[in-house]
mmCIF file of C-alpha atoms and ligand atoms in Angstrom:
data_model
loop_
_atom_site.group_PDB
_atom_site.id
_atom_site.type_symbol
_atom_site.label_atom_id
_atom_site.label_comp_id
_atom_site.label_asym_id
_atom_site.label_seq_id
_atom_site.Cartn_x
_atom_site.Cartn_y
_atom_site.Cartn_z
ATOM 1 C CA UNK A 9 -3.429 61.600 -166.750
ATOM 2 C CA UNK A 10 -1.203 60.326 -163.677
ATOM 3 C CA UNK A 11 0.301 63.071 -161.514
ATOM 4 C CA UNK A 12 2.315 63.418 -158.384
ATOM 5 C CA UNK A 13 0.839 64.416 -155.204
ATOM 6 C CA UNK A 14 2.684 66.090 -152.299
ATOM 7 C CA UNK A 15 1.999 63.748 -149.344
ATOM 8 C CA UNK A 16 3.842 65.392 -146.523
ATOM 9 C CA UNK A 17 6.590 68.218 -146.001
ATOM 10 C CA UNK A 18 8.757 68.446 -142.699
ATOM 11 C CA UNK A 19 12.262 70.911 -142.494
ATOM 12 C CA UNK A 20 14.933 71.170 -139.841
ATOM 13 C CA UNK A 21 16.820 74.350 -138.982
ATOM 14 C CA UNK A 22 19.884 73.627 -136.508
ATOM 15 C CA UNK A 23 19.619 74.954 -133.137
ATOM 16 C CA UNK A 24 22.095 77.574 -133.121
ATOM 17 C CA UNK A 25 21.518 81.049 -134.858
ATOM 18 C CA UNK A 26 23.402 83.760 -135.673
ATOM 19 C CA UNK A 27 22.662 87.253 -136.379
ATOM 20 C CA UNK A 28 24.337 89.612 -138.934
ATOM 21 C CA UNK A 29 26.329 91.282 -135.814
ATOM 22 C CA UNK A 30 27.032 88.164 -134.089
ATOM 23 C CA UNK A 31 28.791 86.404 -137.537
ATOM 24 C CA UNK A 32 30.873 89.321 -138.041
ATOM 25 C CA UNK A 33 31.875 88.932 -134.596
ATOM 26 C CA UNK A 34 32.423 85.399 -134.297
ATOM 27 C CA UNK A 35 34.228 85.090 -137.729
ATOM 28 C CA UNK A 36 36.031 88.743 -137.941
ATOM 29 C CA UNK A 37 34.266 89.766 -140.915
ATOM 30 C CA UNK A 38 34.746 92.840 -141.450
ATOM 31 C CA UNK A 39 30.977 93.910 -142.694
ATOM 32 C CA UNK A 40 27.860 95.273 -141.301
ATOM 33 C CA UNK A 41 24.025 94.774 -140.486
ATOM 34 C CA UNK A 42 23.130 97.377 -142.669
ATOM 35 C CA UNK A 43 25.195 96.153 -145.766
ATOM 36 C CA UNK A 44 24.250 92.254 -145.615
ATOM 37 C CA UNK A 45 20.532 93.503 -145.246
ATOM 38 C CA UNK A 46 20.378 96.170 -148.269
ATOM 39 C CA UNK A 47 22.349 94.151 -150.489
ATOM 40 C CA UNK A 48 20.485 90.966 -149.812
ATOM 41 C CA UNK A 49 17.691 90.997 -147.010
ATOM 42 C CA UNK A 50 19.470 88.695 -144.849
ATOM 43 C CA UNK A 51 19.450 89.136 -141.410
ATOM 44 C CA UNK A 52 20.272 85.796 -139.706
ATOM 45 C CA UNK A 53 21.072 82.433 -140.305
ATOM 46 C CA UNK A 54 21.482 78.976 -138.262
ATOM 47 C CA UNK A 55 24.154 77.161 -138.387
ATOM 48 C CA UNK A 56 24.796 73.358 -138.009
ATOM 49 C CA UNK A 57 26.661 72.087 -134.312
ATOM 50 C CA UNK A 58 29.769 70.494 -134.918
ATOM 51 C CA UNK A 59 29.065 67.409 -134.888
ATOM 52 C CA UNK A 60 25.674 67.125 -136.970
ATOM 53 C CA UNK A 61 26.390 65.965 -141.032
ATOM 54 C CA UNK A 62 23.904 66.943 -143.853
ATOM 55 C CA UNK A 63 22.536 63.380 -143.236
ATOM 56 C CA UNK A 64 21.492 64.240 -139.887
ATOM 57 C CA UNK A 65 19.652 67.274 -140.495
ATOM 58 C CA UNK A 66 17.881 65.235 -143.689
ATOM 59 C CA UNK A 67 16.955 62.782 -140.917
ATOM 60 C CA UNK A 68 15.396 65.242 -139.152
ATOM 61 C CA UNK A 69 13.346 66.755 -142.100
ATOM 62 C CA UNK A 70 12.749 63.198 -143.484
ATOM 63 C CA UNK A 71 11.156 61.676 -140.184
ATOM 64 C CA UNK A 72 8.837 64.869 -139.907
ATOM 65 C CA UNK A 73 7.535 64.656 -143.763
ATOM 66 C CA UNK A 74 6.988 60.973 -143.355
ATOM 67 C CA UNK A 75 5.143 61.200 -140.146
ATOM 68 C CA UNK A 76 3.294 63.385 -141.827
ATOM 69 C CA UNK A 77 2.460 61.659 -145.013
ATOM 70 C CA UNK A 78 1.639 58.664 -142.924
ATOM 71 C CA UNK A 79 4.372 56.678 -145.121
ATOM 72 C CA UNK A 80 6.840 54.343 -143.143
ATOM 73 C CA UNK A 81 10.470 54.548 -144.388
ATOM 74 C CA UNK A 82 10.610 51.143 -146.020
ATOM 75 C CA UNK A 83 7.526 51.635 -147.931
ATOM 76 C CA UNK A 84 9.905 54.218 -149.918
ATOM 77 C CA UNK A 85 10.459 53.222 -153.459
ATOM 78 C CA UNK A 86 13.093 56.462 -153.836
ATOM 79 C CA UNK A 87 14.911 58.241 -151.414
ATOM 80 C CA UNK A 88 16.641 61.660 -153.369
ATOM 81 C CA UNK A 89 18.489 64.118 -151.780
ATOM 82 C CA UNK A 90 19.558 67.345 -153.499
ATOM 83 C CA UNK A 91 22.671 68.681 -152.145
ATOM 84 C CA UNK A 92 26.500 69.786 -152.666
ATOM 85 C CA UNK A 93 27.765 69.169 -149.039
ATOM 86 C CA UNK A 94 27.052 65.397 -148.653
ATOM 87 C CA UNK A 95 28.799 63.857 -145.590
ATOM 88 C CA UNK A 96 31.453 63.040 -147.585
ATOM 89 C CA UNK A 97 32.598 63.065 -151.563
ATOM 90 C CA UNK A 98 31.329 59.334 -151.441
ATOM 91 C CA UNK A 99 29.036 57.499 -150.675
ATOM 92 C CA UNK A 100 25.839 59.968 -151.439
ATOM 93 C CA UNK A 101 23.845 61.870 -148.662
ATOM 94 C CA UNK A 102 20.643 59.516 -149.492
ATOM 95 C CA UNK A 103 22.768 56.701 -148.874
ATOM 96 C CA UNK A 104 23.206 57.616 -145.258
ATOM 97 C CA UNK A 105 19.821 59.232 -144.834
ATOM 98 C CA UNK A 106 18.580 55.503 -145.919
ATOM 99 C CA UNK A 107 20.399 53.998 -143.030
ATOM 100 C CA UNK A 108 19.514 56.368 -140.865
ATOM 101 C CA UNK A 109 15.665 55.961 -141.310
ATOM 102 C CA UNK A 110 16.145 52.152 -141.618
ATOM 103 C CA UNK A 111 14.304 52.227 -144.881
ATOM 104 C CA UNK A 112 15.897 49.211 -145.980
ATOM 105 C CA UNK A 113 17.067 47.951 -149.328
ATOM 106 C CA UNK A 114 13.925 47.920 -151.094
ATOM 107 C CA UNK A 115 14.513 51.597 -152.260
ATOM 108 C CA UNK A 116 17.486 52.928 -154.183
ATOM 109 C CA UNK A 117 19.049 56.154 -152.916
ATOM 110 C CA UNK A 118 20.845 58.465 -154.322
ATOM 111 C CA UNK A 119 22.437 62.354 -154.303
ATOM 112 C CA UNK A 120 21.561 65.219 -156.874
ATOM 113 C CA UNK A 121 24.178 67.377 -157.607
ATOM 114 C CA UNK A 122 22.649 71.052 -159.010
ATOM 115 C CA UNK A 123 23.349 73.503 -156.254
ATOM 116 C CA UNK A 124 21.260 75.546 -155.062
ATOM 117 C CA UNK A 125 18.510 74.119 -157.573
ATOM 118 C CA UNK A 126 19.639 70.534 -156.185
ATOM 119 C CA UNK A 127 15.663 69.748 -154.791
ATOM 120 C CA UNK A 128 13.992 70.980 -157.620
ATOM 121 C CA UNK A 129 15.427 68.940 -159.901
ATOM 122 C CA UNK A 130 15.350 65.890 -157.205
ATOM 123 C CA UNK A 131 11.533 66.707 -157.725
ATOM 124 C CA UNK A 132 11.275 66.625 -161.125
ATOM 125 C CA UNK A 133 13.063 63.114 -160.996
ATOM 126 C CA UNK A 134 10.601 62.087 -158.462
ATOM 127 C CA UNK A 135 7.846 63.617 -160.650
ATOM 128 C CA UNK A 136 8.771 61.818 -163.399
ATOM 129 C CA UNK A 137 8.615 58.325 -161.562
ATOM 130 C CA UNK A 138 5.793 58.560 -160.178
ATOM 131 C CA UNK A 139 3.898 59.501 -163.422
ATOM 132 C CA UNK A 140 5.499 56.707 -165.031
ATOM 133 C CA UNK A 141 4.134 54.415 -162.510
ATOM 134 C CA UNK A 142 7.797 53.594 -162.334
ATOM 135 C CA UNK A 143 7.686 54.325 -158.233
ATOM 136 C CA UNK A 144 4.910 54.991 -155.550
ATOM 137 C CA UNK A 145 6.879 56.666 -152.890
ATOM 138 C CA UNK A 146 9.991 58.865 -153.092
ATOM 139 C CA UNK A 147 10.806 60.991 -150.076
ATOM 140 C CA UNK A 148 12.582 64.509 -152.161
ATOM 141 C CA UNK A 149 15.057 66.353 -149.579
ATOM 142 C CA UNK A 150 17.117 69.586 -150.135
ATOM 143 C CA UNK A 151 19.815 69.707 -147.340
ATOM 144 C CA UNK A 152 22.885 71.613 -147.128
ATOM 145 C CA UNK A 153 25.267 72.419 -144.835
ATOM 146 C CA UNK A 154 27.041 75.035 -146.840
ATOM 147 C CA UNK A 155 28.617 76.566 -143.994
ATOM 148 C CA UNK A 156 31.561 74.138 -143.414
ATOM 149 C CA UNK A 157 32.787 74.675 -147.545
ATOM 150 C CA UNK A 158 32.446 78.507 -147.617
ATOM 151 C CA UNK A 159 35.146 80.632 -147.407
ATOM 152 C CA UNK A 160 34.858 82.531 -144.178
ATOM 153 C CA UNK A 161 37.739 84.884 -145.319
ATOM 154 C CA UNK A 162 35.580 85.983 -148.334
ATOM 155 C CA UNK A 163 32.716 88.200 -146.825
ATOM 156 C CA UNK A 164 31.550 88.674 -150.401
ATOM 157 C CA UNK A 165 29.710 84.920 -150.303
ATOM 158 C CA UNK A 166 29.992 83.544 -146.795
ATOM 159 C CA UNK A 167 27.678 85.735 -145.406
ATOM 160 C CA UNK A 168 24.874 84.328 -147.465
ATOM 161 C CA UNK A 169 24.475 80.722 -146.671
ATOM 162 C CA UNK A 170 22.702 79.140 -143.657
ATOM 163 C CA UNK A 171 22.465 75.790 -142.894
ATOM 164 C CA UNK A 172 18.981 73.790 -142.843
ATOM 165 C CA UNK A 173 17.117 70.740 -144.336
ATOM 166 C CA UNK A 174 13.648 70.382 -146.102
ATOM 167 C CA UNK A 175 12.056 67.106 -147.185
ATOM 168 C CA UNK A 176 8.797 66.119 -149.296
ATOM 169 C CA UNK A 177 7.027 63.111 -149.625
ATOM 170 C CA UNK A 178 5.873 61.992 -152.652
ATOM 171 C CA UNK A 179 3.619 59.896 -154.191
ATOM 172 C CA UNK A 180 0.474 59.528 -157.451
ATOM 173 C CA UNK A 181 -3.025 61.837 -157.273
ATOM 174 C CA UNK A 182 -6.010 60.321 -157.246
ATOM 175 C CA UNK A 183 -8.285 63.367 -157.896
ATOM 176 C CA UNK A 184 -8.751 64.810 -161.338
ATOM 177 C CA UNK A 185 -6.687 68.835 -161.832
ATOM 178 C CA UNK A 186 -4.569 68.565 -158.729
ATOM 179 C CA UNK A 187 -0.629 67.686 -158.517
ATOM 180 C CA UNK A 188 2.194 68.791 -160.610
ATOM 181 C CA UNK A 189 1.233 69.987 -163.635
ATOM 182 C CA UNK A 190 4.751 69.947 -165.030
ATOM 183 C CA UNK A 191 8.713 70.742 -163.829
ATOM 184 C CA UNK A 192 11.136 72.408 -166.156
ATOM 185 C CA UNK A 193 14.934 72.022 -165.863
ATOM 186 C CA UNK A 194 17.825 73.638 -167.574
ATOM 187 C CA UNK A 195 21.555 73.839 -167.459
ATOM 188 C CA UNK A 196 23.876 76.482 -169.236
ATOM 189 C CA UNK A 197 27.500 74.664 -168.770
ATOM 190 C CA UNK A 198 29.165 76.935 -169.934
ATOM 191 C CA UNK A 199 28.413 79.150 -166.547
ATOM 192 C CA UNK A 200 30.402 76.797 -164.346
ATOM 193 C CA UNK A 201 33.118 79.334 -163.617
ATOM 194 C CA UNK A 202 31.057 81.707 -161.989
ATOM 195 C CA UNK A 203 29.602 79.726 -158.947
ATOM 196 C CA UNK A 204 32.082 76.759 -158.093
ATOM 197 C CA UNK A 205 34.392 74.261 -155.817
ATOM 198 C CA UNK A 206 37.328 74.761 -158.046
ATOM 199 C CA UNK A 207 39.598 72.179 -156.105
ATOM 200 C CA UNK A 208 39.619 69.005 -154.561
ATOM 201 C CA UNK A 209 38.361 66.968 -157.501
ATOM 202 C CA UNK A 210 39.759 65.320 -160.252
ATOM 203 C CA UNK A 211 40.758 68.195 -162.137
ATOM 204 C CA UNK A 212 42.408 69.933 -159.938
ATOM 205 C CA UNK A 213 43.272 67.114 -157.036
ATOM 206 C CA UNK A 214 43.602 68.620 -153.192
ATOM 207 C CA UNK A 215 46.975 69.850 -152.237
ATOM 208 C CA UNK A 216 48.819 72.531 -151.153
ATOM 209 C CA UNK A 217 48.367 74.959 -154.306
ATOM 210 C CA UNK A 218 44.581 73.872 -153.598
ATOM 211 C CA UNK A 219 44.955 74.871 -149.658
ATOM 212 C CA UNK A 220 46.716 78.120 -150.525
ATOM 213 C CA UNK A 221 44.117 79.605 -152.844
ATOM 214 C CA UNK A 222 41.238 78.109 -150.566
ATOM 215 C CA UNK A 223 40.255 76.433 -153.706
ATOM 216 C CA UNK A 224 38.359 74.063 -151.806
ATOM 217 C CA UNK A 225 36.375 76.286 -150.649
ATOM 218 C CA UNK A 226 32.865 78.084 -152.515
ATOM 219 C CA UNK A 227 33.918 80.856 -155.105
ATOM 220 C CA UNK A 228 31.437 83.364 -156.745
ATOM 221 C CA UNK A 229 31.285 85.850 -158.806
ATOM 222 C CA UNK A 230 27.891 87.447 -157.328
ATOM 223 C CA UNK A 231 27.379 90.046 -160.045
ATOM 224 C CA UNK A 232 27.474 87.680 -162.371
ATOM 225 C CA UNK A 233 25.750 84.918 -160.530
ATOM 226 C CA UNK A 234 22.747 87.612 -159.847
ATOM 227 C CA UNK A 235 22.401 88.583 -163.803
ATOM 228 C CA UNK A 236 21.837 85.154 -164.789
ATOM 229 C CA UNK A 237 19.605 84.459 -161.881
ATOM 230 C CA UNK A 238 17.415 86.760 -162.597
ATOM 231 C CA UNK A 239 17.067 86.076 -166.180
ATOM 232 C CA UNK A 240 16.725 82.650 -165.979
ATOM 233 C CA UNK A 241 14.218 82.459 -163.228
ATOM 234 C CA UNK A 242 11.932 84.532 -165.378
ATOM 235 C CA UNK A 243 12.362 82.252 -168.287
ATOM 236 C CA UNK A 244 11.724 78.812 -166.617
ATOM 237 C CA UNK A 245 8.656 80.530 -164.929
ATOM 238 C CA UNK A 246 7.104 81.719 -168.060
ATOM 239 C CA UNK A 247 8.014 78.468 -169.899
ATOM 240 C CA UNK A 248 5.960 76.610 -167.060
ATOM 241 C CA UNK A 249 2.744 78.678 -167.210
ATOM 242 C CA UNK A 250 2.786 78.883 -171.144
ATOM 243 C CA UNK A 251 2.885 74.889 -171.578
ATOM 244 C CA UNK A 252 0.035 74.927 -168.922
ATOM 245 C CA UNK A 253 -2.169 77.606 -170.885
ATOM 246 C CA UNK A 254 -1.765 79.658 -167.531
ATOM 247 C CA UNK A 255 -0.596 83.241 -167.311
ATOM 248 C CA UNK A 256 1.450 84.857 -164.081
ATOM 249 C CA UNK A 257 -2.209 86.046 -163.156
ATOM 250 C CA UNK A 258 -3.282 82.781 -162.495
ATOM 251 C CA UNK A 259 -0.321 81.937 -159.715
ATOM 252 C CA UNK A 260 -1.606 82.285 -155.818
ATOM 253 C CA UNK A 261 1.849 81.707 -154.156
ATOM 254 C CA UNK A 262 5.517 81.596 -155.765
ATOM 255 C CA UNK A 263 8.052 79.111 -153.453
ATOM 256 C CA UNK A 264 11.170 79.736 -154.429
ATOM 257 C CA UNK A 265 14.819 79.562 -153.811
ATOM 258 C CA UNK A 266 15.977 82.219 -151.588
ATOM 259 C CA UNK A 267 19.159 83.087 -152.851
ATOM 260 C CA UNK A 268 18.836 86.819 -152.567
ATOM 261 C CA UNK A 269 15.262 89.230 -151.489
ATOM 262 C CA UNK A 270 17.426 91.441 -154.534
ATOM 263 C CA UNK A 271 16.807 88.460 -157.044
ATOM 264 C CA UNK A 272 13.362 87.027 -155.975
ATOM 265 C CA UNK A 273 12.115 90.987 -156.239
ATOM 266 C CA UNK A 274 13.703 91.689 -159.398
ATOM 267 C CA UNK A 275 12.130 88.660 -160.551
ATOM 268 C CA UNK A 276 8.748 89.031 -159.400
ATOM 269 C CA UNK A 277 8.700 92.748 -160.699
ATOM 270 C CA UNK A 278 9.849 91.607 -164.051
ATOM 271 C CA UNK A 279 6.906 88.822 -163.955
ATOM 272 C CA UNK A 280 4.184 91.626 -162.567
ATOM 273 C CA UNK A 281 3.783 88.634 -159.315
ATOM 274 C CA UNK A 282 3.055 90.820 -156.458
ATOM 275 C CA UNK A 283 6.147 90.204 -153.547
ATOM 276 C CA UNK A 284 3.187 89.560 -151.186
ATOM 277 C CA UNK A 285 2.758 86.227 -153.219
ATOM 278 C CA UNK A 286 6.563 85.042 -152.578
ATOM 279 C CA UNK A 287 6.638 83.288 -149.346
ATOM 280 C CA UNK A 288 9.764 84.579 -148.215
ATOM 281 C CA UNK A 289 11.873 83.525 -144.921
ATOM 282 C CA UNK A 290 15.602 84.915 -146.257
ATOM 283 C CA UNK A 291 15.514 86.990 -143.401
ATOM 284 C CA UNK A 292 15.683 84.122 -140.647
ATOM 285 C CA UNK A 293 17.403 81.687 -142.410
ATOM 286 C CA UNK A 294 20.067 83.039 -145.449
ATOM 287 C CA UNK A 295 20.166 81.585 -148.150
ATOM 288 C CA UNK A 296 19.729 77.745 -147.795
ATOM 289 C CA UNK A 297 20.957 76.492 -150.820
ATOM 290 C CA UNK A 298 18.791 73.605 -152.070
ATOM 291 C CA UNK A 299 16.993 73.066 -148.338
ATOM 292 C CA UNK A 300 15.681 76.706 -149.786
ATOM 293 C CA UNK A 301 12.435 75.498 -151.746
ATOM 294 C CA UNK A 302 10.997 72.339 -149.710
ATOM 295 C CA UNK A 303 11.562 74.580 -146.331
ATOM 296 C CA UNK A 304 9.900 77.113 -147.631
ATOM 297 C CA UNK A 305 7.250 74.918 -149.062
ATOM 298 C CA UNK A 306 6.421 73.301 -145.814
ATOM 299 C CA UNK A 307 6.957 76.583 -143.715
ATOM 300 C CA UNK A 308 3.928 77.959 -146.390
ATOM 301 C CA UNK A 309 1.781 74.922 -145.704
ATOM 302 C CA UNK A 310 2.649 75.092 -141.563
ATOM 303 C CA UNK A 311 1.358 78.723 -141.932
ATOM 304 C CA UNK A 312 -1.982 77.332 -143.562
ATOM 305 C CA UNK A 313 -1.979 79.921 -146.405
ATOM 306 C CA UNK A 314 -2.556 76.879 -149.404
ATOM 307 C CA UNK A 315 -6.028 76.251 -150.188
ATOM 308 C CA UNK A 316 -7.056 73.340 -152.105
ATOM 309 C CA UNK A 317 -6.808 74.425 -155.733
ATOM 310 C CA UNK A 318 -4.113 77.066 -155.597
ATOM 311 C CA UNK A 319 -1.151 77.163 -157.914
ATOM 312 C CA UNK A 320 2.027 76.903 -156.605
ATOM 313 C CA UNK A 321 4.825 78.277 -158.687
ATOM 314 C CA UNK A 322 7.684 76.651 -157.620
ATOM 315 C CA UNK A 323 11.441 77.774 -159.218
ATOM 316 C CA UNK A 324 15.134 77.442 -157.949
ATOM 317 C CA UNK A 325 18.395 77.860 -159.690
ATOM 318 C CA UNK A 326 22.022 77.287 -158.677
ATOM 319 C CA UNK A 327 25.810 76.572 -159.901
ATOM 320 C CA UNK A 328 26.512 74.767 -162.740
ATOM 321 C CA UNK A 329 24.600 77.296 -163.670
ATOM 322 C CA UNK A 330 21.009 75.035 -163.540
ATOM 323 C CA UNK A 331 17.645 76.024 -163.138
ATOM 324 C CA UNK A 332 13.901 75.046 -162.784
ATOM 325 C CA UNK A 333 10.892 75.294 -162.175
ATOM 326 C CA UNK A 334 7.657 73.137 -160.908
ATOM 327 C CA UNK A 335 3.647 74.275 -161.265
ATOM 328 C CA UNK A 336 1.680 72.728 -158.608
ATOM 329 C CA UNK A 337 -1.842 72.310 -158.026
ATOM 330 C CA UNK A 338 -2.686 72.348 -154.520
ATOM 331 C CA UNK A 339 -4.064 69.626 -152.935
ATOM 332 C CA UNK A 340 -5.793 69.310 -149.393
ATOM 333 C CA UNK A 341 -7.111 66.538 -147.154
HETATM 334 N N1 ACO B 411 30.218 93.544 -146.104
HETATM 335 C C1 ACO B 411 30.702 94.744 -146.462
HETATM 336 N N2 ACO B 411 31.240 95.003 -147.654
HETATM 337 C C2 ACO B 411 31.276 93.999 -148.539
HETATM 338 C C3 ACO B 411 30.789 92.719 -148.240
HETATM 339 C C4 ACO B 411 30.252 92.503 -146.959
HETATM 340 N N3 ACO B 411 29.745 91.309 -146.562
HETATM 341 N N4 ACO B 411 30.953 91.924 -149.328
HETATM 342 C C5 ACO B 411 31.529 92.668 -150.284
HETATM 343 N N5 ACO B 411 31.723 93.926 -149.808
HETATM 344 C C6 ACO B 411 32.329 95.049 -150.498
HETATM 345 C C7 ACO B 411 33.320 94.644 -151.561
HETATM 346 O O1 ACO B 411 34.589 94.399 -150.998
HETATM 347 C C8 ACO B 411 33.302 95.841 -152.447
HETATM 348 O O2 ACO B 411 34.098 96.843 -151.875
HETATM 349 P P1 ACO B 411 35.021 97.791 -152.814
HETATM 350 O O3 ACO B 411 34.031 98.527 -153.692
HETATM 351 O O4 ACO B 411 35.707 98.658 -151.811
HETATM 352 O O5 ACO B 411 35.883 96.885 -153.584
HETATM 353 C C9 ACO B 411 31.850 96.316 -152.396
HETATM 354 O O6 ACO B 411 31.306 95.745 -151.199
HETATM 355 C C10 ACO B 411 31.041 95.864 -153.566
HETATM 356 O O7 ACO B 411 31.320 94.484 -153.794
HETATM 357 P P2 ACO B 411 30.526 93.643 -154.825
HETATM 358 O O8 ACO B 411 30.932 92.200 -154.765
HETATM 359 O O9 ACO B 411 30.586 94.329 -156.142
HETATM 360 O O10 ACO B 411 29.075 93.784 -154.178
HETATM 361 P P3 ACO B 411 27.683 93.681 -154.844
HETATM 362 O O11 ACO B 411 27.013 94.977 -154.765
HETATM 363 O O12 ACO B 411 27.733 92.961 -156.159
HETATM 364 O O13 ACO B 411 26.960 92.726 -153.802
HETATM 365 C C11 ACO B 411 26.285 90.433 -153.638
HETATM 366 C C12 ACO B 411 27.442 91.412 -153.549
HETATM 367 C C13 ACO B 411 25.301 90.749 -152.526
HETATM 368 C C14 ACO B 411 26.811 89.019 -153.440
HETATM 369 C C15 ACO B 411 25.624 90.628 -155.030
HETATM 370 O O14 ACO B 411 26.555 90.490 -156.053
HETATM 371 C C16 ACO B 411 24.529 89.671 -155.268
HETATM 372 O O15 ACO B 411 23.448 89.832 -154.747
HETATM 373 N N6 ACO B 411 24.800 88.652 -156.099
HETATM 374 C C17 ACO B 411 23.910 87.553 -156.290
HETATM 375 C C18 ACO B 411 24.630 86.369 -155.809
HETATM 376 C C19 ACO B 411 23.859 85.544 -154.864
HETATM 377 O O16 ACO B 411 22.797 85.881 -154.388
HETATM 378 N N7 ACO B 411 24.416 84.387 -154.608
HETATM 379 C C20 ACO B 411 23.789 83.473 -153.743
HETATM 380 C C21 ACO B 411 24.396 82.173 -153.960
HETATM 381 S S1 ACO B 411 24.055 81.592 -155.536
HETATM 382 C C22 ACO B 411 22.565 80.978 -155.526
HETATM 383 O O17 ACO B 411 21.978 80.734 -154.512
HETATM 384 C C23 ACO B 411 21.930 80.780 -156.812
#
């Protein structure tokens, strides 16, 4: 059976970073060290210069996977990018990540929109034309830049998000029981309340009712958001391993969106994963939103913990609410 191989990973964190003390000092947030890291084991975060777009830290991430994979940009058949802070509401991130890389025409490019889950599902997509035979090369990137549409009056959410970029390179395995096994993706729409943009599109057009309430701006409800996380990320995981015959005994590293250590603990106590298998790196960079899983993924492989044959349990879930999940079999050289 054709599968996908990961050819190359690359990420890009923006220069500047902030610790829990200096954000509440540079945005008057009225919060501490201690809270941010109990409730949610954040303890810094970078944060894009002014005049960097998401585009520009995909670039970044893109050039670095592709360098790596030993693909040139116009031998890309796809170019994906998950994320909900494109450089603007039109044309898509990918679009200007194509020009960027001058990949050319030959590959159609195009934005995901699922949150924080925004690269997993991007994979999947990928996943799914590659096995096809459908596509050869699709470069996958998660990239958000979350901190120019949070509300920096709400220190309930803004003090989550960092801003960063991950990309992966994609393309079909030649050798027999490596690659992704399978990727599972769900949506529960009727969840969109609870993690949202509520203004500024065509429901609720921007003016200035929309400016007043901030409504252009990230809203959560994190209680709520952090029940269905938690559920959910157990579910998709399970499903995964089941349809592969495999059991949570059988997985040597979990990637997953870092939303919140509270979650990703809960989740892998729930799942009897030991924590020590969760490459986590919430503390240094917040939660990245859908740059979360590929930066993690190629931060794991830069630390040289995969071996050839390992399972990788991959699993991500933001607004809308939508979730996923990817089982990978490592493969080296
Ligand atoms: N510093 C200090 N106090 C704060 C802060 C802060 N940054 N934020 C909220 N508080 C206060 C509130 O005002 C409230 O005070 P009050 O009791 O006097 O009214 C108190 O802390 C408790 O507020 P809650 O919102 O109930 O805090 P909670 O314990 O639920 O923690 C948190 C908030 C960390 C967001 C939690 O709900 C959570 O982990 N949710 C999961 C959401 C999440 O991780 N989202 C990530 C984005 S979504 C995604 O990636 C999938």
């Amino acid at each position: 059976m054709r599968r996908t191989r990961i050819l190359g990973t690359g990420s890009y964190l923006p220069k500047k970073s902030l610790t829990n003390d200096e954000l509440a000092k540079e945005y008057k947030l009225e919060t501490s060290d201690a809270w941010i890291r109990e409730r949610t084991g954040i303890g810094n975060r970078h944060i894009a210069a002014p005049d960097e777009a998401t585009s520009d830290m995909c670039l970044h991430a893109s050039r670095e996977a592709l360098a790596r994979a030993g693909v040139k940009p116009e031998e890309l058949d796809l170019i994906i990018v998950g994320t909900i802070s494109p450089d603007m509401p039109f044309p898509a991130a990918a679009c200007f990540l194509q020009a960027k890389l001058g990949a050319g025409p030959r590959s159609a490019a195009f934005d995901v929109s699922a949150a924080c889950a925004g690269s997993l599902f991007a994979l999947s997509i990928a996943d799914q034309y590659i096995k096809s035979g459908a596509a050869k090369r699709v470069l996958v990137v998660g990239a958000e830049l979350l901190t120019r549409i949070v509300d920096w009056t709400d220190r309930g959410s803004c003090v989550l998000f960092g801003d960063a970029a991950g990309a992966i390179v994609l393309g079909p395995e030649e050798r027999e029981g490596r690659g992704i096994l399978s990727t599972h993706l769900h949506t529960d729409g009727t969840q969109t309340g609870i993690l949202c943009i509520p203004g500024g599109g065509s429901a609720r057009p921007f003016d200035q009712k929309v400016l007043d309430a901030r409504d252009m701006l990230v809203k959560m409800n994190g209680r709520e958001v952090y029940k269905v996380a938690v559920r959910s990320l157990e579910a998709v995981s399970r499903e995964a391993l089941e349809v592969n015959g495999l059991t949570t005994a059988d997985v040597d590293h979990v990637v997953a969106h870092q939303a919140n250590l509270r979650i990703l603990e809960a989740v892998m106590k729930r799942m009897e994963i030991p924590l020590e298998k969760c490459h986590l790196n919430i503390e240094k960079v917040g939660n990245t939103s859908s740059a979360s899983v590929p930066l993690t993924l190629d931060q794991a492989i830069r630390g040289g913990t995969l071996k050839d044959g390992d399972l990788i349990l991959m699993m991500a879930i933001g607004g809308g609410m939508s979730w996923g999940s990817a089982l990978l079999r490592w493969s080296e050289g």
